[in-house]
Amino acid sequence: MKLAGIFFAVLACATVAGCVGPYRAPVVERTVARPSVAKPAPPPAEQRPESYTVKRGDTLYSIALDNGLDYRDLAAWNNLTDPAAIRAGLVLRMRPPGPVAQPEAGTQVQPEARVQVQPVTVPGSVEARSLGGDSRAGAEPRAAGDLLKTGPKAMKLPYSEENLAMLLRQAPPQPTAAPPPPQPGAEEGQDAVAWIWPATGRVLAGFSEATNKGLDIFGKVGDPVFASASGRVVYSGTGLRGYGKLVIIKHNQTYLSAYAHNSNLLVKEGQNVVRGQKIAEIGNTDSSQAKLHFEIRRLGKPVDPLKFLPDRPS
């Protein structure tokens, strides 16, 4: 009996030792990558409306001035060939239409995109293979890479909405390059305008949001009117009621300046002017006295010119 017990103990130890081998099935830890949610960009502080409904008494020129736009751009965005052909109730686009993506030359547009399902590896039985030759008789030769595979077998899943969703969850997100941070002061620099006084006369009436959208500057008929800052002439004419002979200069995407009641206009639409250039002569068109009515508009909204013009010597 004692010999039989020793025999079974040795046999048990040999069995345990045989189960412990130098090769173990690899364990792969899979984690599902979750795409990061991008934070929405903060809306701009000020921007023009998407559209505008024409009211009674509006003209294309007045709408453009009130929104800081070139009336010709406004006409082009709305396919208007005649600026006078607008009526009350008409809805105007106030921003340029977005660009339409065009296919590159030589590329063929596919009528419908198809979803391609790739094989996915699912847990299965672990198959242990010898690193030497196949001991089974009549076995077919295998590639060297196949002899080293000890992981779970791969299988192809049939197409279904559930399987497609599983594949998309397992696909790692594509890295995207972060936009460069805006440099401090860049936005302020784009809006910066160097202003000068457009006429030499004294101020007759100051800015008032309720009654006066700019400054009234005294002058005699024929006195020079100067461009208060460099820019491009976007309007030169008499199409705005109450302004007489009017010049409007666009200085950048933010600021316009207007010069009204002139007796003579010396610049044309589309012409570039420099600060201090003579653009008109003071007059009394649509006014009871000779004067220059001068406005500065920020995004179409009238602002007090005295906050932008330099101080005059006393």
JSON list of C-alpha atoms in Angstrom, two decimals, residues 38-236:
[
{"chain": "A", "resi": 38, "resn": "ALA", "atom": "CA", "xyz": [-14.72, 68.60, -30.09]},
{"chain": "A", "resi": 39, "resn": "LYS", "atom": "CA", "xyz": [-15.89, 71.64, -28.18]},
{"chain": "A", "resi": 40, "resn": "PRO", "atom": "CA", "xyz": [-17.98, 74.01, -30.31]},
{"chain": "A", "resi": 41, "resn": "ALA", "atom": "CA", "xyz": [-16.26, 77.24, -31.23]},
{"chain": "A", "resi": 42, "resn": "PRO", "atom": "CA", "xyz": [-17.66, 80.31, -29.47]},
{"chain": "A", "resi": 43, "resn": "PRO", "atom": "CA", "xyz": [-19.89, 82.44, -31.71]},
{"chain": "A", "resi": 44, "resn": "PRO", "atom": "CA", "xyz": [-18.43, 85.71, -32.92]},
{"chain": "A", "resi": 45, "resn": "ALA", "atom": "CA", "xyz": [-19.27, 88.75, -30.84]},
{"chain": "A", "resi": 46, "resn": "GLU", "atom": "CA", "xyz": [-20.87, 90.64, -33.73]},
{"chain": "A", "resi": 47, "resn": "GLN", "atom": "CA", "xyz": [-21.94, 89.52, -37.17]},
{"chain": "A", "resi": 48, "resn": "ARG", "atom": "CA", "xyz": [-24.33, 90.60, -39.87]},
{"chain": "A", "resi": 49, "resn": "PRO", "atom": "CA", "xyz": [-27.73, 88.90, -40.18]},
{"chain": "A", "resi": 50, "resn": "GLU", "atom": "CA", "xyz": [-28.21, 86.08, -42.68]},
{"chain": "A", "resi": 51, "resn": "SER", "atom": "CA", "xyz": [-31.05, 87.90, -44.45]},
{"chain": "A", "resi": 52, "resn": "TYR", "atom": "CA", "xyz": [-33.03, 91.14, -44.51]},
{"chain": "A", "resi": 53, "resn": "THR", "atom": "CA", "xyz": [-36.66, 91.76, -45.43]},
{"chain": "A", "resi": 54, "resn": "VAL", "atom": "CA", "xyz": [-37.10, 94.92, -47.50]},
{"chain": "A", "resi": 55, "resn": "LYS", "atom": "CA", "xyz": [-39.35, 97.54, -45.89]},
{"chain": "A", "resi": 56, "resn": "ARG", "atom": "CA", "xyz": [-41.29, 100.36, -47.48]},
{"chain": "A", "resi": 57, "resn": "GLY", "atom": "CA", "xyz": [-38.95, 103.24, -48.34]},
{"chain": "A", "resi": 58, "resn": "ASP", "atom": "CA", "xyz": [-35.82, 101.06, -48.41]},
{"chain": "A", "resi": 59, "resn": "THR", "atom": "CA", "xyz": [-33.37, 101.26, -51.28]},
{"chain": "A", "resi": 60, "resn": "LEU", "atom": "CA", "xyz": [-30.52, 98.92, -52.05]},
{"chain": "A", "resi": 61, "resn": "TYR", "atom": "CA", "xyz": [-28.12, 101.75, -51.24]},
{"chain": "A", "resi": 62, "resn": "SER", "atom": "CA", "xyz": [-29.63, 102.42, -47.81]},
{"chain": "A", "resi": 63, "resn": "ILE", "atom": "CA", "xyz": [-29.71, 98.71, -46.95]},
{"chain": "A", "resi": 64, "resn": "ALA", "atom": "CA", "xyz": [-26.06, 98.35, -47.95]},
{"chain": "A", "resi": 65, "resn": "LEU", "atom": "CA", "xyz": [-25.05, 101.41, -45.91]},
{"chain": "A", "resi": 66, "resn": "ASP", "atom": "CA", "xyz": [-26.96, 100.25, -42.83]},
{"chain": "A", "resi": 67, "resn": "ASN", "atom": "CA", "xyz": [-25.18, 96.90, -42.98]},
{"chain": "A", "resi": 68, "resn": "GLY", "atom": "CA", "xyz": [-21.71, 98.07, -43.94]},
{"chain": "A", "resi": 69, "resn": "LEU", "atom": "CA", "xyz": [-21.80, 96.52, -47.41]},
{"chain": "A", "resi": 70, "resn": "ASP", "atom": "CA", "xyz": [-21.06, 97.47, -50.99]},
{"chain": "A", "resi": 71, "resn": "TYR", "atom": "CA", "xyz": [-24.43, 97.71, -52.76]},
{"chain": "A", "resi": 72, "resn": "ARG", "atom": "CA", "xyz": [-22.92, 96.00, -55.81]},
{"chain": "A", "resi": 73, "resn": "ASP", "atom": "CA", "xyz": [-21.96, 92.97, -53.70]},
{"chain": "A", "resi": 74, "resn": "LEU", "atom": "CA", "xyz": [-25.48, 92.94, -52.28]},
{"chain": "A", "resi": 75, "resn": "ALA", "atom": "CA", "xyz": [-26.94, 93.01, -55.79]},
{"chain": "A", "resi": 76, "resn": "ALA", "atom": "CA", "xyz": [-24.64, 90.21, -56.97]},
{"chain": "A", "resi": 77, "resn": "TRP", "atom": "CA", "xyz": [-25.49, 87.94, -54.00]},
{"chain": "A", "resi": 78, "resn": "ASN", "atom": "CA", "xyz": [-29.21, 88.35, -54.78]},
{"chain": "A", "resi": 79, "resn": "ASN", "atom": "CA", "xyz": [-28.99, 88.26, -58.61]},
{"chain": "A", "resi": 80, "resn": "LEU", "atom": "CA", "xyz": [-30.31, 91.82, -58.94]},
{"chain": "A", "resi": 81, "resn": "THR", "atom": "CA", "xyz": [-29.44, 93.49, -62.24]},
{"chain": "A", "resi": 82, "resn": "ASP", "atom": "CA", "xyz": [-31.29, 96.73, -61.41]},
{"chain": "A", "resi": 83, "resn": "PRO", "atom": "CA", "xyz": [-30.59, 98.16, -57.91]},
{"chain": "A", "resi": 84, "resn": "ALA", "atom": "CA", "xyz": [-33.90, 100.05, -58.05]},
{"chain": "A", "resi": 85, "resn": "ALA", "atom": "CA", "xyz": [-35.92, 96.89, -58.68]},
{"chain": "A", "resi": 86, "resn": "ILE", "atom": "CA", "xyz": [-36.59, 95.95, -55.06]},
{"chain": "A", "resi": 87, "resn": "ARG", "atom": "CA", "xyz": [-39.97, 95.95, -53.36]},
{"chain": "A", "resi": 88, "resn": "ALA", "atom": "CA", "xyz": [-41.28, 95.71, -49.83]},
{"chain": "A", "resi": 89, "resn": "GLY", "atom": "CA", "xyz": [-41.36, 92.14, -48.56]},
{"chain": "A", "resi": 90, "resn": "LEU", "atom": "CA", "xyz": [-38.42, 90.95, -50.67]},
{"chain": "A", "resi": 91, "resn": "VAL", "atom": "CA", "xyz": [-35.95, 88.87, -48.61]},
{"chain": "A", "resi": 92, "resn": "LEU", "atom": "CA", "xyz": [-32.33, 89.70, -49.41]},
{"chain": "A", "resi": 93, "resn": "ARG", "atom": "CA", "xyz": [-29.28, 87.57, -48.70]},
{"chain": "A", "resi": 94, "resn": "MET", "atom": "CA", "xyz": [-26.87, 89.60, -46.57]},
{"chain": "A", "resi": 95, "resn": "ARG", "atom": "CA", "xyz": [-23.85, 87.29, -46.83]},
{"chain": "A", "resi": 96, "resn": "PRO", "atom": "CA", "xyz": [-22.01, 85.87, -49.82]},
{"chain": "A", "resi": 97, "resn": "PRO", "atom": "CA", "xyz": [-23.20, 82.38, -50.81]},
{"chain": "A", "resi": 98, "resn": "GLY", "atom": "CA", "xyz": [-20.94, 79.58, -49.60]},
{"chain": "A", "resi": 99, "resn": "PRO", "atom": "CA", "xyz": [-18.56, 77.88, -52.06]},
{"chain": "A", "resi": 100, "resn": "VAL", "atom": "CA", "xyz": [-19.84, 74.72, -53.75]},
{"chain": "A", "resi": 101, "resn": "ALA", "atom": "CA", "xyz": [-17.37, 71.86, -53.70]},
{"chain": "A", "resi": 102, "resn": "GLN", "atom": "CA", "xyz": [-16.49, 70.79, -57.24]},
{"chain": "A", "resi": 103, "resn": "PRO", "atom": "CA", "xyz": [-14.90, 67.42, -58.14]},
{"chain": "A", "resi": 104, "resn": "GLU", "atom": "CA", "xyz": [-11.33, 67.58, -59.39]},
{"chain": "A", "resi": 105, "resn": "ALA", "atom": "CA", "xyz": [-10.70, 67.24, -63.10]},
{"chain": "A", "resi": 106, "resn": "GLY", "atom": "CA", "xyz": [-10.21, 63.68, -64.23]},
{"chain": "A", "resi": 107, "resn": "THR", "atom": "CA", "xyz": [-12.02, 62.13, -61.26]},
{"chain": "A", "resi": 108, "resn": "GLN", "atom": "CA", "xyz": [-15.14, 60.04, -61.71]},
{"chain": "A", "resi": 109, "resn": "VAL", "atom": "CA", "xyz": [-18.03, 60.72, -59.35]},
{"chain": "A", "resi": 110, "resn": "GLN", "atom": "CA", "xyz": [-19.44, 57.52, -57.88]},
{"chain": "A", "resi": 111, "resn": "PRO", "atom": "CA", "xyz": [-23.25, 57.47, -57.76]},
{"chain": "A", "resi": 112, "resn": "GLU", "atom": "CA", "xyz": [-23.42, 55.83, -54.37]},
{"chain": "A", "resi": 113, "resn": "ALA", "atom": "CA", "xyz": [-20.86, 55.12, -51.69]},
{"chain": "A", "resi": 114, "resn": "ARG", "atom": "CA", "xyz": [-20.76, 51.52, -50.45]},
{"chain": "A", "resi": 115, "resn": "VAL", "atom": "CA", "xyz": [-19.86, 50.31, -47.02]},
{"chain": "A", "resi": 116, "resn": "GLN", "atom": "CA", "xyz": [-17.09, 47.75, -46.93]},
{"chain": "A", "resi": 117, "resn": "VAL", "atom": "CA", "xyz": [-17.15, 45.40, -43.97]},
{"chain": "A", "resi": 118, "resn": "GLN", "atom": "CA", "xyz": [-13.71, 44.23, -42.85]},
{"chain": "A", "resi": 119, "resn": "PRO", "atom": "CA", "xyz": [-13.10, 40.96, -40.97]},
{"chain": "A", "resi": 120, "resn": "VAL", "atom": "CA", "xyz": [-13.17, 41.28, -37.23]},
{"chain": "A", "resi": 121, "resn": "THR", "atom": "CA", "xyz": [-11.43, 39.03, -34.74]},
{"chain": "A", "resi": 122, "resn": "VAL", "atom": "CA", "xyz": [-13.75, 37.52, -32.15]},
{"chain": "A", "resi": 123, "resn": "PRO", "atom": "CA", "xyz": [-12.88, 35.31, -29.18]},
{"chain": "A", "resi": 124, "resn": "GLY", "atom": "CA", "xyz": [-12.60, 31.66, -30.10]},
{"chain": "A", "resi": 125, "resn": "SER", "atom": "CA", "xyz": [-10.79, 28.53, -29.20]},
{"chain": "A", "resi": 126, "resn": "VAL", "atom": "CA", "xyz": [-7.02, 28.69, -28.80]},
{"chain": "A", "resi": 127, "resn": "GLU", "atom": "CA", "xyz": [-5.20, 26.34, -31.12]},
{"chain": "A", "resi": 128, "resn": "ALA", "atom": "CA", "xyz": [-1.75, 25.21, -29.96]},
{"chain": "A", "resi": 129, "resn": "ARG", "atom": "CA", "xyz": [0.66, 24.41, -32.76]},
{"chain": "A", "resi": 130, "resn": "SER", "atom": "CA", "xyz": [4.14, 23.01, -32.65]},
{"chain": "A", "resi": 131, "resn": "LEU", "atom": "CA", "xyz": [7.02, 25.19, -33.79]},
{"chain": "A", "resi": 132, "resn": "GLY", "atom": "CA", "xyz": [8.46, 22.23, -35.65]},
{"chain": "A", "resi": 133, "resn": "GLY", "atom": "CA", "xyz": [7.05, 20.41, -38.64]},
{"chain": "A", "resi": 134, "resn": "ASP", "atom": "CA", "xyz": [3.46, 19.18, -38.71]},
{"chain": "A", "resi": 135, "resn": "SER", "atom": "CA", "xyz": [3.40, 15.68, -37.22]},
{"chain": "A", "resi": 136, "resn": "ARG", "atom": "CA", "xyz": [0.20, 14.73, -39.00]},
{"chain": "A", "resi": 137, "resn": "ALA", "atom": "CA", "xyz": [0.68, 12.50, -41.98]},
{"chain": "A", "resi": 138, "resn": "GLY", "atom": "CA", "xyz": [-0.25, 13.98, -45.34]},
{"chain": "A", "resi": 139, "resn": "ALA", "atom": "CA", "xyz": [-0.50, 17.49, -43.95]},
{"chain": "A", "resi": 140, "resn": "GLU", "atom": "CA", "xyz": [-0.29, 20.26, -46.52]},
{"chain": "A", "resi": 141, "resn": "PRO", "atom": "CA", "xyz": [2.73, 22.60, -46.32]},
{"chain": "A", "resi": 142, "resn": "ARG", "atom": "CA", "xyz": [2.01, 25.89, -44.53]},
{"chain": "A", "resi": 143, "resn": "ALA", "atom": "CA", "xyz": [3.61, 29.29, -44.62]},
{"chain": "A", "resi": 144, "resn": "ALA", "atom": "CA", "xyz": [6.09, 30.10, -41.91]},
{"chain": "A", "resi": 145, "resn": "GLY", "atom": "CA", "xyz": [3.83, 32.80, -40.52]},
{"chain": "A", "resi": 146, "resn": "ASP", "atom": "CA", "xyz": [0.94, 30.35, -40.07]},
{"chain": "A", "resi": 147, "resn": "LEU", "atom": "CA", "xyz": [3.06, 28.09, -37.88]},
{"chain": "A", "resi": 148, "resn": "LEU", "atom": "CA", "xyz": [3.57, 30.93, -35.37]},
{"chain": "A", "resi": 149, "resn": "LYS", "atom": "CA", "xyz": [-0.10, 31.85, -34.99]},
{"chain": "A", "resi": 150, "resn": "THR", "atom": "CA", "xyz": [-1.35, 30.86, -31.58]},
{"chain": "A", "resi": 151, "resn": "GLY", "atom": "CA", "xyz": [-4.14, 33.43, -31.12]},
{"chain": "A", "resi": 152, "resn": "PRO", "atom": "CA", "xyz": [-7.86, 33.13, -31.76]},
{"chain": "A", "resi": 153, "resn": "LYS", "atom": "CA", "xyz": [-9.03, 32.45, -35.29]},
{"chain": "A", "resi": 154, "resn": "ALA", "atom": "CA", "xyz": [-10.51, 35.34, -37.28]},
{"chain": "A", "resi": 155, "resn": "MET", "atom": "CA", "xyz": [-13.94, 35.09, -38.80]},
{"chain": "A", "resi": 156, "resn": "LYS", "atom": "CA", "xyz": [-15.92, 37.28, -41.22]},
{"chain": "A", "resi": 157, "resn": "LEU", "atom": "CA", "xyz": [-19.19, 38.65, -39.95]},
{"chain": "A", "resi": 158, "resn": "PRO", "atom": "CA", "xyz": [-22.18, 38.94, -42.29]},
{"chain": "A", "resi": 159, "resn": "TYR", "atom": "CA", "xyz": [-23.29, 42.50, -43.10]},
{"chain": "A", "resi": 160, "resn": "SER", "atom": "CA", "xyz": [-25.83, 43.91, -40.69]},
{"chain": "A", "resi": 161, "resn": "GLU", "atom": "CA", "xyz": [-26.44, 47.24, -38.98]},
{"chain": "A", "resi": 162, "resn": "GLU", "atom": "CA", "xyz": [-25.32, 45.76, -35.63]},
{"chain": "A", "resi": 163, "resn": "ASN", "atom": "CA", "xyz": [-22.04, 44.39, -37.00]},
{"chain": "A", "resi": 164, "resn": "LEU", "atom": "CA", "xyz": [-21.29, 47.62, -38.83]},
{"chain": "A", "resi": 165, "resn": "ALA", "atom": "CA", "xyz": [-21.88, 49.62, -35.66]},
{"chain": "A", "resi": 166, "resn": "MET", "atom": "CA", "xyz": [-19.54, 47.27, -33.76]},
{"chain": "A", "resi": 167, "resn": "LEU", "atom": "CA", "xyz": [-16.79, 47.78, -36.35]},
{"chain": "A", "resi": 168, "resn": "LEU", "atom": "CA", "xyz": [-17.16, 51.55, -36.20]},
{"chain": "A", "resi": 169, "resn": "ARG", "atom": "CA", "xyz": [-16.90, 51.50, -32.41]},
{"chain": "A", "resi": 170, "resn": "GLN", "atom": "CA", "xyz": [-13.68, 49.47, -32.58]},
{"chain": "A", "resi": 171, "resn": "ALA", "atom": "CA", "xyz": [-12.07, 51.67, -35.25]},
{"chain": "A", "resi": 172, "resn": "PRO", "atom": "CA", "xyz": [-9.63, 54.14, -33.68]},
{"chain": "A", "resi": 173, "resn": "PRO", "atom": "CA", "xyz": [-10.41, 57.80, -34.35]},
{"chain": "A", "resi": 174, "resn": "GLN", "atom": "CA", "xyz": [-8.34, 59.56, -36.99]},
{"chain": "A", "resi": 175, "resn": "PRO", "atom": "CA", "xyz": [-6.00, 62.16, -35.47]},
{"chain": "A", "resi": 176, "resn": "THR", "atom": "CA", "xyz": [-6.80, 65.71, -36.52]},
{"chain": "A", "resi": 177, "resn": "ALA", "atom": "CA", "xyz": [-4.39, 68.60, -36.42]},
{"chain": "A", "resi": 178, "resn": "ALA", "atom": "CA", "xyz": [-5.41, 71.26, -33.93]},
{"chain": "A", "resi": 179, "resn": "PRO", "atom": "CA", "xyz": [-5.84, 74.74, -35.44]},
{"chain": "A", "resi": 180, "resn": "PRO", "atom": "CA", "xyz": [-3.12, 77.17, -34.46]},
{"chain": "A", "resi": 181, "resn": "PRO", "atom": "CA", "xyz": [-4.12, 79.49, -31.63]},
{"chain": "A", "resi": 182, "resn": "PRO", "atom": "CA", "xyz": [-4.94, 83.04, -32.75]},
{"chain": "A", "resi": 183, "resn": "GLN", "atom": "CA", "xyz": [-2.20, 85.49, -32.10]},
{"chain": "A", "resi": 184, "resn": "PRO", "atom": "CA", "xyz": [-3.10, 88.16, -29.56]},
{"chain": "A", "resi": 185, "resn": "GLY", "atom": "CA", "xyz": [-4.12, 91.43, -31.11]},
{"chain": "A", "resi": 186, "resn": "ALA", "atom": "CA", "xyz": [-4.60, 89.98, -34.62]},
{"chain": "A", "resi": 187, "resn": "GLU", "atom": "CA", "xyz": [-8.32, 90.77, -34.76]},
{"chain": "A", "resi": 188, "resn": "GLU", "atom": "CA", "xyz": [-7.83, 94.27, -33.37]},
{"chain": "A", "resi": 189, "resn": "GLY", "atom": "CA", "xyz": [-5.09, 94.91, -35.92]},
{"chain": "A", "resi": 190, "resn": "GLN", "atom": "CA", "xyz": [-7.38, 94.04, -38.83]},
{"chain": "A", "resi": 191, "resn": "ASP", "atom": "CA", "xyz": [-9.93, 96.65, -37.64]},
{"chain": "A", "resi": 192, "resn": "ALA", "atom": "CA", "xyz": [-7.40, 99.39, -37.03]},
{"chain": "A", "resi": 193, "resn": "VAL", "atom": "CA", "xyz": [-7.99, 102.51, -39.14]},
{"chain": "A", "resi": 194, "resn": "ALA", "atom": "CA", "xyz": [-5.99, 105.74, -39.01]},
{"chain": "A", "resi": 195, "resn": "TRP", "atom": "CA", "xyz": [-8.54, 108.58, -39.25]},
{"chain": "A", "resi": 196, "resn": "ILE", "atom": "CA", "xyz": [-8.17, 112.28, -40.00]},
{"chain": "A", "resi": 197, "resn": "TRP", "atom": "CA", "xyz": [-10.73, 115.09, -40.12]},
{"chain": "A", "resi": 198, "resn": "PRO", "atom": "CA", "xyz": [-12.53, 115.22, -43.49]},
{"chain": "A", "resi": 199, "resn": "ALA", "atom": "CA", "xyz": [-12.99, 119.01, -43.42]},
{"chain": "A", "resi": 200, "resn": "THR", "atom": "CA", "xyz": [-11.51, 122.01, -41.63]},
{"chain": "A", "resi": 201, "resn": "GLY", "atom": "CA", "xyz": [-14.69, 123.74, -40.47]},
{"chain": "A", "resi": 202, "resn": "ARG", "atom": "CA", "xyz": [-16.13, 123.80, -36.97]},
{"chain": "A", "resi": 203, "resn": "VAL", "atom": "CA", "xyz": [-18.62, 121.19, -35.76]},
{"chain": "A", "resi": 204, "resn": "LEU", "atom": "CA", "xyz": [-22.22, 122.41, -36.13]},
{"chain": "A", "resi": 205, "resn": "ALA", "atom": "CA", "xyz": [-23.93, 119.34, -34.65]},
{"chain": "A", "resi": 206, "resn": "GLY", "atom": "CA", "xyz": [-22.56, 116.34, -32.84]},
{"chain": "A", "resi": 207, "resn": "PHE", "atom": "CA", "xyz": [-23.50, 112.65, -32.96]},
{"chain": "A", "resi": 208, "resn": "SER", "atom": "CA", "xyz": [-26.83, 111.52, -31.57]},
{"chain": "A", "resi": 209, "resn": "GLU", "atom": "CA", "xyz": [-28.26, 108.03, -31.96]},
{"chain": "A", "resi": 210, "resn": "ALA", "atom": "CA", "xyz": [-31.77, 109.48, -32.09]},
{"chain": "A", "resi": 211, "resn": "THR", "atom": "CA", "xyz": [-31.37, 112.56, -34.30]},
{"chain": "A", "resi": 212, "resn": "ASN", "atom": "CA", "xyz": [-27.95, 112.67, -35.99]},
{"chain": "A", "resi": 213, "resn": "LYS", "atom": "CA", "xyz": [-25.99, 109.67, -37.23]},
{"chain": "A", "resi": 214, "resn": "GLY", "atom": "CA", "xyz": [-22.72, 111.59, -37.57]},
{"chain": "A", "resi": 215, "resn": "LEU", "atom": "CA", "xyz": [-21.14, 115.03, -37.44]},
{"chain": "A", "resi": 216, "resn": "ASP", "atom": "CA", "xyz": [-22.26, 118.18, -39.28]},
{"chain": "A", "resi": 217, "resn": "ILE", "atom": "CA", "xyz": [-19.17, 120.23, -40.19]},
{"chain": "A", "resi": 218, "resn": "PHE", "atom": "CA", "xyz": [-19.46, 123.81, -41.34]},
{"chain": "A", "resi": 219, "resn": "GLY", "atom": "CA", "xyz": [-18.06, 124.87, -44.71]},
{"chain": "A", "resi": 220, "resn": "LYS", "atom": "CA", "xyz": [-18.58, 127.03, -47.74]},
{"chain": "A", "resi": 221, "resn": "VAL", "atom": "CA", "xyz": [-19.76, 125.71, -51.09]},
{"chain": "A", "resi": 222, "resn": "GLY", "atom": "CA", "xyz": [-16.69, 124.47, -52.92]},
{"chain": "A", "resi": 223, "resn": "ASP", "atom": "CA", "xyz": [-14.52, 123.84, -49.83]},
{"chain": "A", "resi": 224, "resn": "PRO", "atom": "CA", "xyz": [-12.57, 120.55, -50.10]},
{"chain": "A", "resi": 225, "resn": "VAL", "atom": "CA", "xyz": [-13.74, 117.29, -48.59]},
{"chain": "A", "resi": 226, "resn": "PHE", "atom": "CA", "xyz": [-10.95, 114.83, -47.78]},
{"chain": "A", "resi": 227, "resn": "ALA", "atom": "CA", "xyz": [-10.99, 111.06, -47.39]},
{"chain": "A", "resi": 228, "resn": "SER", "atom": "CA", "xyz": [-10.83, 110.46, -43.65]},
{"chain": "A", "resi": 229, "resn": "ALA", "atom": "CA", "xyz": [-8.94, 107.19, -44.20]},
{"chain": "A", "resi": 230, "resn": "SER", "atom": "CA", "xyz": [-7.66, 105.08, -47.08]},
{"chain": "A", "resi": 231, "resn": "GLY", "atom": "CA", "xyz": [-10.04, 102.67, -48.76]},
{"chain": "A", "resi": 232, "resn": "ARG", "atom": "CA", "xyz": [-12.19, 101.95, -51.80]},
{"chain": "A", "resi": 233, "resn": "VAL", "atom": "CA", "xyz": [-15.13, 104.02, -53.01]},
{"chain": "A", "resi": 234, "resn": "VAL", "atom": "CA", "xyz": [-18.22, 101.79, -52.89]},
{"chain": "A", "resi": 235, "resn": "TYR", "atom": "CA", "xyz": [-20.77, 104.50, -53.69]},
{"chain": "A", "resi": 236, "resn": "SER", "atom": "CA", "xyz": [-20.75, 107.87, -55.43]}
]
